[in-house]
CSV table of C-alpha atoms in Angstrom, one decimal:
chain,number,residue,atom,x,y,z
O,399,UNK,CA,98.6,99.9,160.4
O,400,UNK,CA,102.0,100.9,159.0
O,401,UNK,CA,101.7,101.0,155.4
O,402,UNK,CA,104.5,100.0,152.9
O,403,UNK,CA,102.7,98.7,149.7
O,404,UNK,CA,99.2,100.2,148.7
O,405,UNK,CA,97.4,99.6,145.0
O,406,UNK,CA,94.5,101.1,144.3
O,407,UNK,CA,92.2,98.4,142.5
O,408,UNK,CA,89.1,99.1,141.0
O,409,UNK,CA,85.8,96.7,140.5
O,410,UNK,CA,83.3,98.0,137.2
O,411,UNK,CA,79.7,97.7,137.5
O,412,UNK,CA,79.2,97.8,133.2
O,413,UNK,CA,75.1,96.8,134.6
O,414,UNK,CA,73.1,96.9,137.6
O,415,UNK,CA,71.1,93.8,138.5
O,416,UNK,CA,70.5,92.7,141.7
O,417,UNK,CA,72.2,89.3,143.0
O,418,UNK,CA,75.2,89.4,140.3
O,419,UNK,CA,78.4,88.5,140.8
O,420,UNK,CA,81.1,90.9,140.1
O,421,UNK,CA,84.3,89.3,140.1
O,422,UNK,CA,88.2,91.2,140.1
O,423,UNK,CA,90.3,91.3,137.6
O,424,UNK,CA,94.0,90.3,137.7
O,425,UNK,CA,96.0,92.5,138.9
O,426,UNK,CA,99.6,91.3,138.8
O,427,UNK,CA,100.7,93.4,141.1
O,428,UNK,CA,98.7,91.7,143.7
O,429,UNK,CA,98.7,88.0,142.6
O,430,UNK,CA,98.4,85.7,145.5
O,431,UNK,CA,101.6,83.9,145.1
O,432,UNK,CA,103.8,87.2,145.4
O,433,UNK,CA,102.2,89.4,148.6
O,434,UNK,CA,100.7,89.0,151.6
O,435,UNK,CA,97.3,91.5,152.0
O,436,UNK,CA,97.4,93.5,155.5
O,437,UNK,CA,94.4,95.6,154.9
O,438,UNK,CA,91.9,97.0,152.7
O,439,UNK,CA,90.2,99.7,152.4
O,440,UNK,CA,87.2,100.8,150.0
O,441,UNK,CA,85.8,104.3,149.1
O,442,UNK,CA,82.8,106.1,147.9
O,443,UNK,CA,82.7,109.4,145.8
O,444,UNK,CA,82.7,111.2,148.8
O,445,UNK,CA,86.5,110.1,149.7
O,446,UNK,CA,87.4,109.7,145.6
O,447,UNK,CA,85.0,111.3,142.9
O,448,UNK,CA,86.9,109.8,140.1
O,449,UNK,CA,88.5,106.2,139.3
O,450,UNK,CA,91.8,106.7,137.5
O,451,UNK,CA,90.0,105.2,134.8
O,452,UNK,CA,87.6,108.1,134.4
O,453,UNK,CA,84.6,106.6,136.1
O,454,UNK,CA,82.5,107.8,138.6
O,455,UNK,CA,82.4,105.7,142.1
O,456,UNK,CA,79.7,104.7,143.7
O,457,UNK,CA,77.9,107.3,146.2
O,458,UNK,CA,78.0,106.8,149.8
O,459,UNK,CA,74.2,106.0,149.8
O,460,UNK,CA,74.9,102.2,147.5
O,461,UNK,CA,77.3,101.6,149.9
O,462,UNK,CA,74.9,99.9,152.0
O,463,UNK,CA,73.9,97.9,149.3
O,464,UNK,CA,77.4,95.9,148.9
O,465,UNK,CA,79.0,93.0,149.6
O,466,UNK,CA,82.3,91.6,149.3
O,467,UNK,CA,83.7,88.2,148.9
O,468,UNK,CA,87.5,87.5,149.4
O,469,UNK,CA,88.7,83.7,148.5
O,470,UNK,CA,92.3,82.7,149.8
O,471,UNK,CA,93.3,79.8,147.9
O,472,UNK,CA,90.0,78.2,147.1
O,473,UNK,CA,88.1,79.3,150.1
O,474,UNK,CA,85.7,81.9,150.9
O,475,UNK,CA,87.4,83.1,154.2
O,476,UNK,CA,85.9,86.2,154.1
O,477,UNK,CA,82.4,86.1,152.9
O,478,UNK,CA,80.3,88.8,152.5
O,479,UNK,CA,82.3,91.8,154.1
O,480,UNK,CA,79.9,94.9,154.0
O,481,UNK,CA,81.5,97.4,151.7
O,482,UNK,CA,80.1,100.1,154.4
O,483,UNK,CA,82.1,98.7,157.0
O,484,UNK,CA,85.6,98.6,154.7
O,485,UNK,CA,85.2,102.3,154.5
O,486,UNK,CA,87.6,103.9,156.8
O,487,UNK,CA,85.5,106.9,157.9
O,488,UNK,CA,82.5,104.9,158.7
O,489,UNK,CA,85.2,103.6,161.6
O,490,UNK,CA,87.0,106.3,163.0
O,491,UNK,CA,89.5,106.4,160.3
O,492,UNK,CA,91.0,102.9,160.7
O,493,UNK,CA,91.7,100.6,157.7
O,494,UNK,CA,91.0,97.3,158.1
O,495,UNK,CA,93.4,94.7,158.6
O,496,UNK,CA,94.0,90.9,158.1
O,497,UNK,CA,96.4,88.6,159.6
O,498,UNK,CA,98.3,87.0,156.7
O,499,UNK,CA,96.1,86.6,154.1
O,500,UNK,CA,97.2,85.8,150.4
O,501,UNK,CA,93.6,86.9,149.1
O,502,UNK,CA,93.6,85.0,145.2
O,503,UNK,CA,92.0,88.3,143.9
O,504,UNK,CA,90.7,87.1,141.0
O,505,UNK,CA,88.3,84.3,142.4
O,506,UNK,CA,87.2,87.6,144.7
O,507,UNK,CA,83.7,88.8,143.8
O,508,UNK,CA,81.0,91.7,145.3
O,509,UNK,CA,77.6,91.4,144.9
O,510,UNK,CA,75.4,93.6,145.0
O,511,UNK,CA,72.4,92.7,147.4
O,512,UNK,CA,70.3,96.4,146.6
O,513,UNK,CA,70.1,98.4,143.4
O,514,UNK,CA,69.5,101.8,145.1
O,515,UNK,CA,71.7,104.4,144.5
O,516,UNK,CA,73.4,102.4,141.8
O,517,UNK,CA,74.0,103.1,138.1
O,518,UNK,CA,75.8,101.1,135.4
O,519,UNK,CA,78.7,102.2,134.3
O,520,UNK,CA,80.1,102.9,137.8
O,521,UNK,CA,83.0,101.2,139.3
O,522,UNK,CA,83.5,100.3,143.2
O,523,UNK,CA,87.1,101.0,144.4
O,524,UNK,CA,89.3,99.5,147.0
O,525,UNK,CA,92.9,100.0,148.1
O,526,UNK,CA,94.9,96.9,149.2
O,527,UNK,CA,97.3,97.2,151.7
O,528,UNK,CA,100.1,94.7,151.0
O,529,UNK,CA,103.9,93.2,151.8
O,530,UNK,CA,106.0,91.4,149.3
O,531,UNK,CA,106.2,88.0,150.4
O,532,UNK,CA,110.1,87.1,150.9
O,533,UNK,CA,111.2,83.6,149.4
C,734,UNK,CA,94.0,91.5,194.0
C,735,UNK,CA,96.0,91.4,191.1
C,736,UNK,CA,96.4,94.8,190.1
C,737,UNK,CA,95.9,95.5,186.0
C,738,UNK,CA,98.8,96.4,184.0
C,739,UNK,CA,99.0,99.9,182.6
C,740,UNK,CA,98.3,100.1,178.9
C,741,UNK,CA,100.2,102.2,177.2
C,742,UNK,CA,98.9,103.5,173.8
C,743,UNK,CA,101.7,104.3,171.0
C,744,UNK,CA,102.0,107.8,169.7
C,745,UNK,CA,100.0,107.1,166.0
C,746,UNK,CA,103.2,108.9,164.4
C,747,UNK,CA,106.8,109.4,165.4
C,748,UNK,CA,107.4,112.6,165.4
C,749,UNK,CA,111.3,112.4,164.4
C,750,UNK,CA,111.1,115.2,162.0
C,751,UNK,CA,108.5,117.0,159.7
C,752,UNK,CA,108.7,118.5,156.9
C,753,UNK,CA,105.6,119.9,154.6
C,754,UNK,CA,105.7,119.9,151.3
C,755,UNK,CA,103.8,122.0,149.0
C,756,UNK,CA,103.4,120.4,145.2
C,757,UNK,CA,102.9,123.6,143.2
C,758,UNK,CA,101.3,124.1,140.6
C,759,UNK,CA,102.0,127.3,138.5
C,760,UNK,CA,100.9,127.0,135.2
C,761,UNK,CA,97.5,128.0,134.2
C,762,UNK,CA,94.4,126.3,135.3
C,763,UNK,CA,96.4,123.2,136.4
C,764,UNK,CA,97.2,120.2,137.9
C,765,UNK,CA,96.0,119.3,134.0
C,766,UNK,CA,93.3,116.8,134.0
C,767,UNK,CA,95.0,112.9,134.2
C,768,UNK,CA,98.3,113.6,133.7
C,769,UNK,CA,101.1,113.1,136.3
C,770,UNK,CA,101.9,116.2,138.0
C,771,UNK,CA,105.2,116.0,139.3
C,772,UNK,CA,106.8,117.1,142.5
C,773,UNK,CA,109.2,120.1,142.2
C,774,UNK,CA,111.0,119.8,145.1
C,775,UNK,CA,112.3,118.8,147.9
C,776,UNK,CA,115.7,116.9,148.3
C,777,UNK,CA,115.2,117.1,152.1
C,778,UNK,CA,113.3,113.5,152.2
C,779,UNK,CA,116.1,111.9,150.2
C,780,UNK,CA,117.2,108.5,152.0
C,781,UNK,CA,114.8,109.0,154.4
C,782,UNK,CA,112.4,107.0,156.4
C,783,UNK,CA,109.0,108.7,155.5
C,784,UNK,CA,106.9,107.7,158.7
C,785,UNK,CA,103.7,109.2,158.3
C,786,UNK,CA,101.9,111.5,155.9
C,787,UNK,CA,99.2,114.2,155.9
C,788,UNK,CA,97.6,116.5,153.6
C,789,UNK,CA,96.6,119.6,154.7
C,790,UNK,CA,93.7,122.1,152.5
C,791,UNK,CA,92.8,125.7,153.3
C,792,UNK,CA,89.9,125.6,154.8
C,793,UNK,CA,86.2,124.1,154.8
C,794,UNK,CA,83.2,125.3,156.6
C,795,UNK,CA,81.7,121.6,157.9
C,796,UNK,CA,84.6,119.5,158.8
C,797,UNK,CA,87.2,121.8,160.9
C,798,UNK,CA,89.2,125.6,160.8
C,799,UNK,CA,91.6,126.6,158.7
C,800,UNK,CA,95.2,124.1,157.9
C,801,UNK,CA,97.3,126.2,155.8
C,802,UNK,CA,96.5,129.2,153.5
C,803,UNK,CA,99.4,129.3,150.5
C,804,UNK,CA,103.1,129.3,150.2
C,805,UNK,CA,105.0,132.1,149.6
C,806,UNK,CA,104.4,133.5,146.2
C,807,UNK,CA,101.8,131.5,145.5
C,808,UNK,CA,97.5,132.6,145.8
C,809,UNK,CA,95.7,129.2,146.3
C,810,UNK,CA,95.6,126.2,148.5
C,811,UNK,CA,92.7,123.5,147.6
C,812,UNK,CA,90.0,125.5,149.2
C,813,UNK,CA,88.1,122.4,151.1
C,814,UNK,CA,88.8,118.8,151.8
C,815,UNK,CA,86.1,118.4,149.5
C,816,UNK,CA,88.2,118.8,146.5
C,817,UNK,CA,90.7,116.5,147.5
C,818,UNK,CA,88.4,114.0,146.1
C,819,UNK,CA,89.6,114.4,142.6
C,820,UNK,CA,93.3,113.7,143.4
C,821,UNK,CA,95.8,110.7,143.8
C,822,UNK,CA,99.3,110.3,144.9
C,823,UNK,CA,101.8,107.7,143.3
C,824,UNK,CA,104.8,107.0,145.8
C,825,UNK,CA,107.7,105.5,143.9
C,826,UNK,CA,110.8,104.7,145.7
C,827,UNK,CA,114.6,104.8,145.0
C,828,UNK,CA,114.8,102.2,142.7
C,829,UNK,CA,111.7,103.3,140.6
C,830,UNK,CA,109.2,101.1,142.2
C,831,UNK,CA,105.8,101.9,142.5
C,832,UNK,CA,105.5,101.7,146.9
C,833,UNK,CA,101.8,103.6,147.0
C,834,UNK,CA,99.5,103.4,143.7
C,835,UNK,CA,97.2,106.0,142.7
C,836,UNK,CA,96.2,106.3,146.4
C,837,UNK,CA,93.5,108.5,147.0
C,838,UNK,CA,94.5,112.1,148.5
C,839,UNK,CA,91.7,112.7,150.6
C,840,UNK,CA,92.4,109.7,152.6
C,841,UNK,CA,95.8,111.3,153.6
C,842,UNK,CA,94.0,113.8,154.9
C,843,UNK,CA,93.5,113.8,159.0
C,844,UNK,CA,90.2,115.4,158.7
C,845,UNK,CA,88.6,112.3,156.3
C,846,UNK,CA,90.6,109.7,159.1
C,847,UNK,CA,89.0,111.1,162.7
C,848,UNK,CA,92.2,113.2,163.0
C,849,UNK,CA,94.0,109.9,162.8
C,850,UNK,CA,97.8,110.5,160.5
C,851,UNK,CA,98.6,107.4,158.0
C,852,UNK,CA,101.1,106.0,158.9
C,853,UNK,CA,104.1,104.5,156.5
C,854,UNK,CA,107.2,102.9,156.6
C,855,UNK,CA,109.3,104.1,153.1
C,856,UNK,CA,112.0,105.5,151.3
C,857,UNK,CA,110.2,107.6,148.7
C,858,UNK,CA,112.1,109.2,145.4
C,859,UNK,CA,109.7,112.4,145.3
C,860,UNK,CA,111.2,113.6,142.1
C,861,UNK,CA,109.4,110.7,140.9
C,862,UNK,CA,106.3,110.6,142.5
C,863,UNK,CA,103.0,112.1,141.5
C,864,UNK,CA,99.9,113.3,141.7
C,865,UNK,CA,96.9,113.1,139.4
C,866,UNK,CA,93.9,115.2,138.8
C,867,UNK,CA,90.9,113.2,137.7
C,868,UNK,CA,88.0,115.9,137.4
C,869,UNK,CA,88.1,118.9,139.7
C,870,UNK,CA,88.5,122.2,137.5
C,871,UNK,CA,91.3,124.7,138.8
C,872,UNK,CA,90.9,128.3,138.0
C,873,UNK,CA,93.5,129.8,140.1
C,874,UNK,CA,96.9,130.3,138.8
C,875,UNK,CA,99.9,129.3,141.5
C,876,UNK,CA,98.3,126.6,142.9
C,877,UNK,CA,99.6,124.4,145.9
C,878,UNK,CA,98.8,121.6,147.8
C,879,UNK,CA,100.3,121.3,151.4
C,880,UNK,CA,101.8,118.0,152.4
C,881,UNK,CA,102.8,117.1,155.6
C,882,UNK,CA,105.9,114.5,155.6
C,883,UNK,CA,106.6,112.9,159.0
C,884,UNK,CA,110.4,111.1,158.7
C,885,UNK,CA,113.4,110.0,160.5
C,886,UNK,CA,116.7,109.3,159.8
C,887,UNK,CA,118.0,105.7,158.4
């Protein structure tokens, strides 16, 4: 991947309980209208300790526990990612990529599907890999 | 039979030019916590195509040898890749936009990414970009961190 746009976006966990929905928040920046996503990426505290937020990220060991959720338009196209497997180090260092998707972020949810390892108050983190869609 | 066709696998990074950087820090116990910690230097990347990037550290004991020690003048490098952790880079290009957000240092680095160098296509201001320091404690004075800038000519 050749990257040209990245924004780090993160996703709070204010409580742990198992089965929730956590959905995005806008970020303008990213709104499905204006870019196209080419990859995403996601970390634990053992790539980035801190959000920019001041919170702590989730360890390595909750990623396990993860799912992700990415709607384009009103569809689910991507249902139920692992979180593990978006984490570049788990696969040889590659980031992984989509072919043209304008991902509506905020319809975009994880959920988490174990509570080990997790604590409220910690935030998953993802970078999006993205183009400015030309007009 | 139809003989295959040889594949040919590109080189991850065009090795036009290179230049590293080092972002120095020399005031006491910094990069501050939070705060943008901007880039001194260089002028070199100006209107450039910045084709890859890589973040160097001294040295660990777990994940390979030595990168770089210091710069001249200065005592410290980050001392493992461990530390990068705590840091992010904001890329803003020539017009002031933001190209790269917060993005996390460590993942620059080779050593996180299976020696594999991120590769970008971007013209980068860097006497607007930054980097941020969101917990790791710095007790060494004249403090650097090496970055490698792969880049070619418009």
């Amino acid at each position: 991947m050749i990257i040209t746009n990245s924004y780090l976006v993160e996703l709070n966990l204010p409580t742990i309980s198992l089965g929730q929905r956590y959905t995005f928040l806008d970020v303008p920046q990213l709104r499905y209208n204006a870019v196209i996503i080419d990859g995403l990426e996601a970390f634990t505290a053992d790539q980035l300790a801190t959000s920019p937020n001041n919170k702590t990220i989730i360890p390595a060991a909750a990623a396990q526990g993860i799912v992700i959720t990415l709607v384009v338009d009103e569809t689910e196209e991507m249902y139920q990612i692992p979180y593990y497997t978006l984490i570049s180090g788990n696969n040889a260092g590659l980031i992984r990529e989509f072919a043209n998707k304008r991902i509506n972020l905020v319809k975009s949810y994880a959920t988490i599907l174990n509570i080990t390892s997790l604590t409220a108050a910690q935030s998953l983190i993802f970078n999006f890999y993205y183009r400015k869609q030309i007009r | 039979m139809k003989s295959l066709k040889p594949v040919n696998y590109p080189d991850p990074v065009i090795f036009d030019n290179e230049r590293l950087i080092f972002a120095r820090f020399d005031g006491a116990n910094s990069p501050a916590l939070n705060v943008p910690n901007f880039f001194s230097n260089s002028d070199v990347l100006t209107n450039k195509i910045i084709t890859g990037i890589d973040v160097k550290f001294d040295q660990t004991e777990s994940l390979g040898t030595d990168s770089i020690q210091t710069d001249i003048g200065f005592v410290g490098t980050i001392t493992d890749a461990n530390s990068l952790r705590y840091f992010t880079i904001t890329l803003l290009g020539k017009n002031g936009n933001v190209l790269l957000n917060e993005f996390p240092l460590s993942n620059f680095c080779n050593l996180y990414n299976s020696g594999k160098i991120r590769r970008t296509s971007m013209i980068i201001d860097l006497s607007k970009s930054y980097i941020r320091n969101f917990g790791l404690t710095i007790t060494t004075n004249k403090f650097v961190i090496p970055i490698n800038f792969y880049y070619k000519n418009k």
